[in-house]
């Protein structure tokens, strides 16, 4: 296990703020290992004759911070095999100190002498109370998806203009450009500097260094909060609450079914029109249906939106072992094969039919394609598309003989779907494109004459004219 590593926190300030016990320990050491010499108290201790050896050179020779921290830890682990050592870090050893975290993970024998973290000095400098909620984040590993914009945000490691610029760009995705922010440097020392600036200027007018922390106050702008998922969740809960909307309150899973279908088709129409604004609106309407169903589940005590999100997150990881695991795939076909195998294993029961899983309540052309794909997985398909064309001709002849037979028409349509599948086309989408095309061309005829007074030849002439115009 080696000898003990005494980890000393140097605090966030100067020598007169260093605890007496920490000071006495440092004075007794022949050599102290420093993560970095870039700290106000180090210069004062050196003037009193203390000897230090720092890891600053590793910062210059490594490409990432994680490489730096791992090299530091590896060196410390090797040194403590020979003797007990003292390792000093800025602030408190267990506040934003990755090397100490790694030492714990490596099982090092640690003795920690605390130091004041920079958080106390920051809260005092900013005059804020963290009881209302705050986040401490690393500027070099900022994750916007985990950012709680309604809380106080402290972002450390804003050590140069490049990092400040990168943080600014990321934050402007969640906050208004003019959102006030504060850069605090050397908090709690006689060199403390506080700069209040709008977010968009933080990398232009501010001077930053390794003692700089960025403070972002809670966001209260309603137009920006409206984009936050938590806001949507609260709106739906309010609508379904005791003082909410009578219509929303009386809805059930069953009563909402038709609306989900309507919204899905409206989204498809927006996608077909390639209208981004409409897609945004219609996606929102589809999401609304999901949120309403989830809120009904929460109101009844069975599930909530977290269960919905958790279920799909787990499924996506589970069914993509080639991304999140160690499975290798060659192409998309193997992905689909693995997906179906995993899906069947999840069901935990033997199939009654290879066609199980094809939904009944969906457009018939889509269902036909899915049935054919299921059958094809076990070899029930023609060797090539020529066989499918021969089958179509056979079905057409049978329908000619029995024009009034709906089932013969169904056979023809089923055969057409099969040919489309062979050549990689989607029959449902193809027919919808033709429906839209027919509507455009017919409307062209309508606006160019009185239908009641036109002959079929005149209508056909206008139809061809619309076709030539690309309608």
Tab-separated table of C-alpha atoms in Angstrom:
chain	number	residue	atom	x	y	z
A	1	UNK	CA	0.000	0.000	0.000
A	2	UNK	CA	2.959	2.342	0.503
A	3	UNK	CA	3.327	5.262	2.886
A	4	UNK	CA	0.758	7.935	3.702
A	5	UNK	CA	0.204	10.894	1.421
A	6	UNK	CA	-0.746	13.949	3.444
A	7	UNK	CA	-2.887	16.142	1.227
A	8	UNK	CA	-2.862	19.784	2.282
A	9	UNK	CA	-5.346	22.387	1.126
A	10	UNK	CA	-3.653	25.765	0.668
A	11	UNK	CA	-6.933	27.632	0.844
A	12	UNK	CA	-8.123	30.274	-1.545
A	13	UNK	CA	-6.280	33.244	-0.058
A	14	UNK	CA	-2.978	34.382	1.360
A	15	UNK	CA	-0.708	33.259	4.179
A	16	UNK	CA	-2.615	35.036	6.969
A	17	UNK	CA	-5.696	32.989	6.033
A	18	UNK	CA	-3.903	29.641	6.247
A	19	UNK	CA	-4.990	27.533	9.287
A	20	UNK	CA	-2.279	27.331	11.976
A	21	UNK	CA	-2.207	23.521	11.877
A	22	UNK	CA	-1.666	23.476	8.125
A	23	UNK	CA	1.052	26.128	8.403
A	24	UNK	CA	2.930	24.191	11.122
A	25	UNK	CA	2.745	20.963	9.095
A	26	UNK	CA	4.148	22.634	6.001
A	27	UNK	CA	6.968	24.260	7.978
A	28	UNK	CA	8.056	20.819	9.240
A	29	UNK	CA	8.376	19.265	5.759
A	30	UNK	CA	11.731	19.035	3.993
A	31	UNK	CA	9.896	19.059	0.651
A	32	UNK	CA	6.292	19.666	-0.373
A	33	UNK	CA	4.887	18.502	-3.702
A	34	UNK	CA	2.663	21.117	-5.346
A	35	UNK	CA	0.106	20.569	-8.072
A	36	UNK	CA	0.936	24.109	-9.176
A	37	UNK	CA	2.963	27.025	-7.888
A	38	UNK	CA	0.361	29.433	-9.279
A	39	UNK	CA	-1.141	30.296	-5.905
A	40	UNK	CA	-0.661	33.422	-3.760
A	41	UNK	CA	0.367	31.560	-0.602
A	42	UNK	CA	3.244	29.691	-2.295
A	43	UNK	CA	5.370	32.785	-2.845
A	44	UNK	CA	4.952	33.812	0.794
A	45	UNK	CA	5.882	30.329	2.051
A	46	UNK	CA	8.929	30.232	-0.227
A	47	UNK	CA	10.076	33.518	1.281
A	48	UNK	CA	10.006	31.741	4.666
A	49	UNK	CA	12.354	29.056	3.353
A	50	UNK	CA	9.938	26.233	2.469
A	51	UNK	CA	11.049	23.933	-0.332
A	52	UNK	CA	8.590	22.968	-3.063
A	53	UNK	CA	8.587	20.798	-6.150
A	54	UNK	CA	5.681	21.453	-8.524
A	55	UNK	CA	4.041	19.628	-11.414
A	56	UNK	CA	3.719	22.760	-13.560
A	57	UNK	CA	5.984	21.313	-16.252
A	58	UNK	CA	3.477	18.509	-16.879
A	59	UNK	CA	0.833	21.093	-17.824
A	60	UNK	CA	3.128	22.338	-20.580
A	61	UNK	CA	3.940	18.896	-21.999
A	62	UNK	CA	0.452	17.329	-21.921
A	63	UNK	CA	-2.435	17.852	-24.331
A	64	UNK	CA	-5.345	17.375	-21.916
A	65	UNK	CA	-6.003	18.045	-18.244
A	66	UNK	CA	-6.875	14.394	-17.687
A	67	UNK	CA	-3.376	13.445	-18.909
A	68	UNK	CA	-1.900	16.000	-16.500
A	69	UNK	CA	-3.849	14.693	-13.533
A	70	UNK	CA	-3.056	11.054	-14.277
A	71	UNK	CA	0.657	11.783	-14.575
A	72	UNK	CA	0.626	13.678	-11.271
A	73	UNK	CA	-1.154	10.831	-9.516
A	74	UNK	CA	1.191	8.230	-11.014
A	75	UNK	CA	4.206	10.196	-9.729
A	76	UNK	CA	2.712	10.583	-6.250
A	77	UNK	CA	1.841	6.881	-6.052
A	78	UNK	CA	5.435	5.990	-6.958
A	79	UNK	CA	6.896	8.454	-4.427
A	80	UNK	CA	4.771	7.168	-1.564
A	81	UNK	CA	6.213	3.700	-2.111
A	82	UNK	CA	9.494	5.105	-0.797
A	83	UNK	CA	8.422	7.508	1.961
A	84	UNK	CA	5.581	9.520	3.463
A	85	UNK	CA	5.024	12.654	1.398
A	86	UNK	CA	3.032	15.882	1.537
A	87	UNK	CA	1.049	17.007	-1.494
A	88	UNK	CA	-0.422	20.531	-1.510
A	89	UNK	CA	-3.295	21.717	-3.690
A	90	UNK	CA	-5.162	25.027	-4.060
A	91	UNK	CA	-8.332	25.490	-2.029
A	92	UNK	CA	-9.760	22.441	-0.283
A	93	UNK	CA	-8.592	18.947	-1.302
A	94	UNK	CA	-12.137	17.753	-1.912
A	95	UNK	CA	-13.480	20.768	-3.811
A	96	UNK	CA	-12.818	20.754	-7.571
A	97	UNK	CA	-9.588	18.786	-7.151
A	98	UNK	CA	-9.410	15.951	-9.695
A	99	UNK	CA	-6.003	14.651	-8.576
A	100	UNK	CA	-7.296	13.927	-5.073
A	101	UNK	CA	-10.313	12.202	-6.572
A	102	UNK	CA	-7.985	9.995	-8.621
A	103	UNK	CA	-5.826	9.224	-5.573
A	104	UNK	CA	-8.932	8.016	-3.751
A	105	UNK	CA	-9.853	5.842	-6.734
A	106	UNK	CA	-6.332	4.359	-6.744
A	107	UNK	CA	-6.701	3.405	-3.079
A	108	UNK	CA	-3.925	5.669	-1.775
A	109	UNK	CA	-3.532	6.010	2.002
A	110	UNK	CA	-4.515	9.656	2.443
A	111	UNK	CA	-4.406	11.991	5.406
A	112	UNK	CA	-6.186	15.245	4.566
A	113	UNK	CA	-5.500	18.587	6.200
A	114	UNK	CA	-8.295	20.903	5.101
A	115	UNK	CA	-7.993	24.305	3.613
A	116	UNK	CA	-10.642	26.897	2.935
A	117	UNK	CA	-12.197	26.266	-0.460
A	118	UNK	CA	-12.660	29.144	-2.878
A	119	UNK	CA	-16.438	28.697	-2.540
A	120	UNK	CA	-16.689	30.522	0.793
A	121	UNK	CA	-14.721	33.451	-0.592
A	122	UNK	CA	-16.818	33.445	-3.770
A	123	UNK	CA	-20.135	33.528	-1.921
A	124	UNK	CA	-18.840	36.375	0.233
A	125	UNK	CA	-17.512	38.336	-2.740
A	126	UNK	CA	-20.758	37.886	-4.678
A	127	UNK	CA	-22.982	38.273	-1.603
A	128	UNK	CA	-25.178	35.312	-2.530
A	129	UNK	CA	-26.606	32.489	-0.420
A	130	UNK	CA	-26.085	29.018	-1.953
A	131	UNK	CA	-29.100	27.648	-0.059
A	132	UNK	CA	-31.208	28.747	-3.032
A	133	UNK	CA	-29.357	26.251	-5.217
A	134	UNK	CA	-26.063	26.450	-7.074
A	135	UNK	CA	-23.876	24.423	-9.421
A	136	UNK	CA	-20.091	24.234	-9.496
A	137	UNK	CA	-18.858	23.416	-13.009
A	138	UNK	CA	-15.546	23.000	-14.817
A	139	UNK	CA	-14.973	25.388	-17.732
A	140	UNK	CA	-12.851	22.798	-19.521
A	141	UNK	CA	-15.597	20.160	-19.429
A	142	UNK	CA	-18.805	22.182	-19.596
A	143	UNK	CA	-21.967	20.133	-20.209
A	144	UNK	CA	-24.806	22.459	-21.200
A	145	UNK	CA	-27.411	19.715	-20.906
A	146	UNK	CA	-26.769	19.479	-17.157
A	147	UNK	CA	-26.822	23.225	-16.625
A	148	UNK	CA	-29.589	24.365	-14.247
A	149	UNK	CA	-30.246	27.882	-15.527
A	150	UNK	CA	-32.555	28.784	-12.637
A	151	UNK	CA	-29.719	28.293	-10.117
A	152	UNK	CA	-26.534	30.184	-9.241
A	153	UNK	CA	-23.765	28.865	-11.511
A	154	UNK	CA	-20.055	28.983	-10.612
A	155	UNK	CA	-17.642	27.952	-13.360
A	156	UNK	CA	-14.026	27.396	-12.374
A	157	UNK	CA	-10.872	26.966	-14.505
A	158	UNK	CA	-11.565	30.055	-16.639
A	159	UNK	CA	-7.829	30.495	-16.785
A	160	UNK	CA	-7.275	32.253	-20.129
A	161	UNK	CA	-9.024	34.141	-22.922
A	162	UNK	CA	-9.454	31.047	-25.102
A	163	UNK	CA	-11.352	29.176	-22.370
A	164	UNK	CA	-13.376	32.316	-21.567
A	165	UNK	CA	-14.384	32.609	-25.225
A	166	UNK	CA	-15.389	28.962	-25.454
A	167	UNK	CA	-17.483	29.206	-22.284
A	168	UNK	CA	-19.136	32.392	-23.556
A	169	UNK	CA	-20.189	30.770	-26.835
A	170	UNK	CA	-21.653	27.775	-25.033
A	171	UNK	CA	-23.530	29.831	-22.447
A	172	UNK	CA	-25.049	32.035	-25.148
A	173	UNK	CA	-26.961	28.957	-26.313
A	174	UNK	CA	-28.872	28.978	-23.026
A	175	UNK	CA	-28.762	32.622	-21.876
A	176	UNK	CA	-29.501	36.001	-23.541
A	177	UNK	CA	-26.432	37.723	-24.996
A	178	UNK	CA	-26.900	40.583	-22.510
A	179	UNK	CA	-27.251	38.306	-19.468
A	180	UNK	CA	-25.129	39.815	-16.655
A	181	UNK	CA	-22.202	37.709	-15.484
A	182	UNK	CA	-19.404	38.301	-12.994
A	183	UNK	CA	-15.741	37.342	-13.210
A	184	UNK	CA	-14.096	37.024	-9.802
A	185	UNK	CA	-10.317	36.710	-9.607
A	186	UNK	CA	-8.346	35.869	-6.441
A	187	UNK	CA	-11.483	35.826	-4.282
A	188	UNK	CA	-10.825	36.386	-0.600
A	189	UNK	CA	-7.353	37.899	-1.044
A	190	UNK	CA	-6.051	41.457	-1.039
A	191	UNK	CA	-5.763	41.067	-4.841
A	192	UNK	CA	-9.465	40.246	-5.265
A	193	UNK	CA	-10.924	41.660	-8.472
A	194	UNK	CA	-14.623	41.621	-9.431
A	195	UNK	CA	-15.854	42.537	-12.908
A	196	UNK	CA	-19.552	42.779	-13.830
A	197	UNK	CA	-20.094	42.500	-17.586
A	198	UNK	CA	-22.687	41.287	-20.085
A	199	UNK	CA	-22.165	37.697	-21.195
A	200	UNK	CA	-21.253	38.550	-24.787
A	201	UNK	CA	-18.321	40.719	-23.638
A	202	UNK	CA	-16.752	38.396	-21.072
A	203	UNK	CA	-13.826	37.394	-23.296
A	204	UNK	CA	-13.246	40.904	-24.685
A	205	UNK	CA	-12.891	43.169	-21.692
A	206	UNK	CA	-11.972	40.881	-18.837
A	207	UNK	CA	-8.513	39.832	-17.684
A	208	UNK	CA	-8.531	36.241	-16.445
A	209	UNK	CA	-6.017	33.820	-14.956
A	210	UNK	CA	-5.914	30.518	-13.068
A	211	UNK	CA	-7.568	32.185	-10.022
A	212	UNK	CA	-10.606	33.366	-12.023
A	213	UNK	CA	-14.100	31.962	-11.524
A	214	UNK	CA	-17.148	32.918	-13.558
A	215	UNK	CA	-20.474	33.552	-11.829
A	216	UNK	CA	-23.705	33.291	-13.823
A	217	UNK	CA	-26.795	34.452	-11.902
A	218	UNK	CA	-30.144	32.627	-12.217
A	219	UNK	CA	-32.038	33.171	-15.443
A	220	UNK	CA	-35.417	34.875	-15.036
A	221	UNK	CA	-36.155	35.837	-18.658
A	222	UNK	CA	-39.439	34.024	-19.402
A	223	UNK	CA	-38.760	33.774	-23.138
A	224	UNK	CA	-35.570	31.811	-22.440
A	225	UNK	CA	-36.998	29.782	-19.574
A	226	UNK	CA	-39.740	28.658	-21.959
A	227	UNK	CA	-37.078	26.633	-23.796
A	228	UNK	CA	-36.174	24.692	-20.651
A	229	UNK	CA	-37.651	21.208	-20.295
A	230	UNK	CA	-38.454	21.809	-16.632
A	231	UNK	CA	-40.650	24.762	-17.648
A	232	UNK	CA	-42.693	22.601	-20.015
A	233	UNK	CA	-43.080	19.937	-17.352
A	234	UNK	CA	-44.367	22.545	-14.876
A	235	UNK	CA	-46.797	24.010	-17.421
A	236	UNK	CA	-48.359	20.597	-18.093
A	237	UNK	CA	-48.581	19.848	-14.364
A	238	UNK	CA	-50.325	23.217	-13.830
A	239	UNK	CA	-52.800	22.582	-16.645
A	240	UNK	CA	-53.668	19.235	-15.089
A	241	UNK	CA	-53.669	20.634	-11.545
A	242	UNK	CA	-56.616	21.634	-9.316
A	243	UNK	CA	-56.726	25.180	-10.722
A	244	UNK	CA	-55.796	24.182	-14.248
A	245	UNK	CA	-57.687	23.860	-17.518
A	246	UNK	CA	-61.004	21.919	-17.381
A	247	UNK	CA	-60.307	20.347	-20.786
A	248	UNK	CA	-56.805	19.154	-19.849
A	249	UNK	CA	-57.967	17.870	-16.468
A	250	UNK	CA	-60.629	15.584	-17.917
A	251	UNK	CA	-58.386	13.934	-20.523
A	252	UNK	CA	-57.417	10.257	-20.304
A	253	UNK	CA	-55.035	8.028	-22.221
A	254	UNK	CA	-58.014	6.833	-24.273
A	255	UNK	CA	-59.429	10.282	-25.041
A	256	UNK	CA	-56.048	11.537	-26.271
A	257	UNK	CA	-55.430	8.734	-28.765
A	258	UNK	CA	-56.947	10.506	-31.765
A	259	UNK	CA	-54.959	13.684	-31.092
A	260	UNK	CA	-51.660	11.811	-31.181
A	261	UNK	CA	-52.525	10.452	-34.627
A	262	UNK	CA	-53.594	13.889	-35.858
A	263	UNK	CA	-50.417	15.562	-34.610
A	264	UNK	CA	-48.228	12.833	-36.104
A	265	UNK	CA	-49.803	13.316	-39.530
A	266	UNK	CA	-49.459	17.094	-39.273
A	267	UNK	CA	-45.769	16.616	-38.500
A	268	UNK	CA	-45.392	14.378	-41.555
A	269	UNK	CA	-47.050	17.069	-43.668
A	270	UNK	CA	-44.594	19.685	-42.345
A	271	UNK	CA	-41.667	17.381	-43.110
A	272	UNK	CA	-42.947	16.780	-46.625
A	273	UNK	CA	-43.282	20.541	-47.117
A	274	UNK	CA	-39.674	20.993	-45.880
A	275	UNK	CA	-40.936	23.804	-43.648
A	276	UNK	CA	-38.570	24.084	-40.676
A	277	UNK	CA	-40.809	26.427	-38.697
A	278	UNK	CA	-43.767	24.119	-39.180
A	279	UNK	CA	-41.636	21.117	-38.182
A	280	UNK	CA	-40.684	22.888	-34.948
A	281	UNK	CA	-44.329	23.639	-34.179
A	282	UNK	CA	-45.591	20.168	-35.045
A	283	UNK	CA	-42.801	18.430	-33.110
A	284	UNK	CA	-43.907	20.546	-30.157
A	285	UNK	CA	-47.483	19.329	-30.610
A	286	UNK	CA	-46.301	15.702	-30.674
A	287	UNK	CA	-44.205	16.331	-27.556
A	288	UNK	CA	-47.265	17.868	-25.908
A	289	UNK	CA	-49.096	14.574	-26.346
A	290	UNK	CA	-46.204	12.691	-24.727
A	291	UNK	CA	-46.146	15.144	-21.816
A	292	UNK	CA	-49.910	14.905	-21.288
A	293	UNK	CA	-49.812	11.105	-21.208
A	294	UNK	CA	-46.857	11.216	-18.789
A	295	UNK	CA	-48.670	13.699	-16.521
A	296	UNK	CA	-51.783	11.503	-16.508
A	297	UNK	CA	-49.531	8.632	-15.438
A	298	UNK	CA	-48.075	10.798	-12.658
A	299	UNK	CA	-51.521	11.955	-11.523
A	300	UNK	CA	-52.651	8.338	-11.270
A	301	UNK	CA	-49.443	7.329	-9.473
A	302	UNK	CA	-48.248	4.811	-12.053
A	303	UNK	CA	-45.400	6.565	-13.921
A	304	UNK	CA	-44.081	9.990	-14.887
A	305	UNK	CA	-41.957	11.561	-17.613
A	306	UNK	CA	-38.742	10.380	-15.930
A	307	UNK	CA	-39.900	6.789	-16.329
A	308	UNK	CA	-40.622	7.443	-20.000
A	309	UNK	CA	-37.199	9.011	-20.586
A	310	UNK	CA	-35.460	6.336	-18.519
A	311	UNK	CA	-37.144	3.560	-20.478
A	312	UNK	CA	-36.110	4.863	-23.889
A	313	UNK	CA	-32.581	5.769	-22.714
A	314	UNK	CA	-31.999	2.256	-21.383
A	315	UNK	CA	-33.480	0.721	-24.532
A	316	UNK	CA	-31.268	2.765	-26.859
A	317	UNK	CA	-28.127	1.759	-24.971
A	318	UNK	CA	-29.233	-1.881	-24.729
A	319	UNK	CA	-30.103	-2.161	-28.417
A	320	UNK	CA	-26.952	-0.435	-29.669
A	321	UNK	CA	-24.186	-2.692	-28.285
A	322	UNK	CA	-22.096	-1.760	-31.335
A	323	UNK	CA	-22.011	1.821	-30.002
A	324	UNK	CA	-22.175	1.412	-26.224
A	325	UNK	CA	-20.700	-2.084	-25.951
A	326	UNK	CA	-18.075	-4.274	-27.588
A	327	UNK	CA	-20.117	-5.688	-30.487
A	328	UNK	CA	-18.847	-5.059	-34.031
A	329	UNK	CA	-21.164	-4.635	-37.014
A	330	UNK	CA	-20.330	-4.309	-40.710
A	331	UNK	CA	-23.408	-2.501	-42.011
A	332	UNK	CA	-26.940	-1.281	-41.287
A	333	UNK	CA	-28.414	-4.717	-42.036
A	334	UNK	CA	-26.450	-6.243	-39.168
A	335	UNK	CA	-27.651	-3.427	-36.910
A	336	UNK	CA	-31.280	-4.290	-37.725
A	337	UNK	CA	-30.609	-8.009	-37.205
A	338	UNK	CA	-29.039	-7.375	-33.790
A	339	UNK	CA	-31.886	-5.013	-32.888
A	340	UNK	CA	-34.512	-7.683	-33.612
A	341	UNK	CA	-32.571	-10.376	-31.729
A	342	UNK	CA	-32.201	-8.163	-28.660
A	343	UNK	CA	-35.847	-7.086	-28.896
A	344	UNK	CA	-37.044	-10.689	-28.921
A	345	UNK	CA	-34.816	-11.569	-25.951
A	346	UNK	CA	-36.327	-8.633	-24.034
A	347	UNK	CA	-39.832	-10.003	-24.551
A	348	UNK	CA	-38.833	-13.147	-22.690
A	349	UNK	CA	-41.268	-15.383	-24.501
A	350	UNK	CA	-41.338	-17.510	-27.635
A	351	UNK	CA	-42.917	-16.065	-30.738
A	352	UNK	CA	-46.200	-17.558	-31.860
A	353	UNK	CA	-45.508	-16.219	-35.342
A	354	UNK	CA	-42.645	-14.507	-37.163
A	355	UNK	CA	-45.159	-11.788	-38.025
A	356	UNK	CA	-45.761	-10.879	-34.383
A	357	UNK	CA	-45.052	-7.251	-33.558
A	358	UNK	CA	-46.583	-5.707	-36.690
A	359	UNK	CA	-49.124	-3.199	-35.433
A	360	UNK	CA	-52.715	-3.462	-36.636
A	361	UNK	CA	-53.619	0.180	-36.002
A	362	UNK	CA	-51.480	1.807	-38.701
A	363	UNK	CA	-51.935	2.726	-42.384
A	364	UNK	CA	-52.401	-0.412	-44.470
A	365	UNK	CA	-49.558	0.279	-46.888
A	366	UNK	CA	-47.154	0.636	-43.957
A	367	UNK	CA	-48.479	-2.573	-42.403
A	368	UNK	CA	-48.096	-4.442	-45.698
A	369	UNK	CA	-44.439	-3.379	-45.941
A	370	UNK	CA	-43.721	-4.470	-42.366
A	371	UNK	CA	-45.396	-7.846	-42.872
A	372	UNK	CA	-43.302	-8.405	-45.998
A	373	UNK	CA	-40.098	-7.433	-44.193
A	374	UNK	CA	-40.864	-9.879	-41.378
A	375	UNK	CA	-41.490	-12.687	-43.858
A	376	UNK	CA	-38.346	-11.811	-45.823
A	377	UNK	CA	-36.221	-12.253	-42.675
A	378	UNK	CA	-36.869	-16.001	-42.836
A	379	UNK	CA	-36.418	-16.235	-46.624
A	380	UNK	CA	-40.019	-15.829	-47.804
A	381	UNK	CA	-39.339	-13.543	-50.775
A	382	UNK	CA	-38.345	-13.663	-54.450
A	383	UNK	CA	-34.704	-13.981	-55.456
A	384	UNK	CA	-34.981	-10.664	-57.297
A	385	UNK	CA	-37.526	-8.034	-58.245
A	386	UNK	CA	-38.507	-9.810	-61.478
A	387	UNK	CA	-40.395	-12.414	-59.494
A	388	UNK	CA	-42.311	-9.642	-57.730
A	389	UNK	CA	-43.254	-8.074	-61.086
A	390	UNK	CA	-44.507	-11.418	-62.362
A	391	UNK	CA	-46.663	-11.724	-59.253
A	392	UNK	CA	-48.044	-8.208	-59.820
A	393	UNK	CA	-49.053	-9.081	-63.402
A	394	UNK	CA	-50.780	-12.206	-62.104
A	395	UNK	CA	-52.725	-10.217	-59.521
A	396	UNK	CA	-53.675	-7.546	-62.083
A	397	UNK	CA	-55.121	-10.199	-64.389
A	398	UNK	CA	-57.140	-11.688	-61.529
A	399	UNK	CA	-58.496	-8.251	-60.661
A	400	UNK	CA	-59.453	-7.596	-64.304
A	401	UNK	CA	-61.572	-10.719	-64.161
A	402	UNK	CA	-63.154	-9.666	-60.849
A	403	UNK	CA	-63.145	-5.867	-60.847
A	404	UNK	CA	-65.762	-5.693	-58.128
A	405	UNK	CA	-63.763	-7.914	-55.753
A	406	UNK	CA	-62.120	-5.774	-53.065
A	407	UNK	CA	-59.790	-8.565	-52.013
A	408	UNK	CA	-58.354	-8.776	-55.565
A	409	UNK	CA	-57.620	-5.039	-55.426
A	410	UNK	CA	-55.918	-5.627	-52.092
A	411	UNK	CA	-53.705	-8.293	-53.685
A	412	UNK	CA	-52.644	-5.803	-56.369
A	413	UNK	CA	-51.776	-3.147	-53.802
A	414	UNK	CA	-49.893	-5.676	-51.689
A	415	UNK	CA	-47.851	-6.699	-54.747
A	416	UNK	CA	-47.035	-3.054	-55.552
A	417	UNK	CA	-45.825	-2.518	-51.961
A	418	UNK	CA	-43.599	-5.580	-52.355
A	419	UNK	CA	-41.963	-4.233	-55.540
A	420	UNK	CA	-41.420	-0.864	-53.859
A	421	UNK	CA	-39.723	-2.613	-50.951
A	422	UNK	CA	-37.379	-4.472	-53.314
A	423	UNK	CA	-36.137	-1.223	-54.886
A	424	UNK	CA	-35.909	0.678	-51.593
A	425	UNK	CA	-39.016	2.840	-51.956
A	426	UNK	CA	-41.691	3.479	-49.344
A	427	UNK	CA	-45.162	2.911	-50.797
A	428	UNK	CA	-46.908	4.999	-48.124
A	429	UNK	CA	-44.677	7.994	-48.772
A	430	UNK	CA	-44.860	7.535	-52.530
A	431	UNK	CA	-48.658	7.557	-52.530
A	432	UNK	CA	-48.711	10.598	-50.262
A	433	UNK	CA	-46.418	12.457	-52.684
A	434	UNK	CA	-48.819	11.621	-55.512
A	435	UNK	CA	-51.784	12.780	-53.413
A	436	UNK	CA	-50.103	16.143	-52.880
A	437	UNK	CA	-49.149	16.377	-56.549
A	438	UNK	CA	-52.728	15.623	-57.608
A	439	UNK	CA	-54.030	18.315	-55.248
A	440	UNK	CA	-51.610	20.952	-56.615
A	441	UNK	CA	-52.440	20.229	-60.251
A	442	UNK	CA	-56.176	20.040	-59.698
A	443	UNK	CA	-56.120	23.360	-57.848
A	444	UNK	CA	-54.249	24.815	-60.837
A	445	UNK	CA	-57.148	23.734	-63.051
A	446	UNK	CA	-59.618	25.317	-60.616
A	447	UNK	CA	-57.975	28.739	-60.623
A	448	UNK	CA	-57.704	28.827	-64.395
A	449	UNK	CA	-61.336	28.344	-65.330
A	450	UNK	CA	-64.854	27.350	-64.363
A	451	UNK	CA	-64.896	23.589	-63.862
A	452	UNK	CA	-68.611	23.482	-64.630
A	453	UNK	CA	-67.985	24.943	-68.090
A	454	UNK	CA	-64.848	22.928	-68.982
A	455	UNK	CA	-64.617	19.806	-71.054
A	456	UNK	CA	-62.402	16.932	-70.002
A	457	UNK	CA	-60.004	17.844	-72.819
A	458	UNK	CA	-59.667	21.411	-71.490
A	459	UNK	CA	-59.063	20.129	-67.964
A	460	UNK	CA	-56.452	17.702	-69.282
A	461	UNK	CA	-54.716	20.509	-71.170
A	462	UNK	CA	-54.490	22.582	-67.969
A	463	UNK	CA	-53.293	19.500	-66.093
A	464	UNK	CA	-50.404	19.081	-68.538
A	465	UNK	CA	-49.675	22.787	-68.267
A	466	UNK	CA	-49.394	22.433	-64.483
A	467	UNK	CA	-47.151	19.424	-65.015
A	468	UNK	CA	-44.849	21.436	-67.285
A	469	UNK	CA	-44.643	24.127	-64.575
A	470	UNK	CA	-43.384	21.508	-62.143
A	471	UNK	CA	-46.497	21.491	-59.978
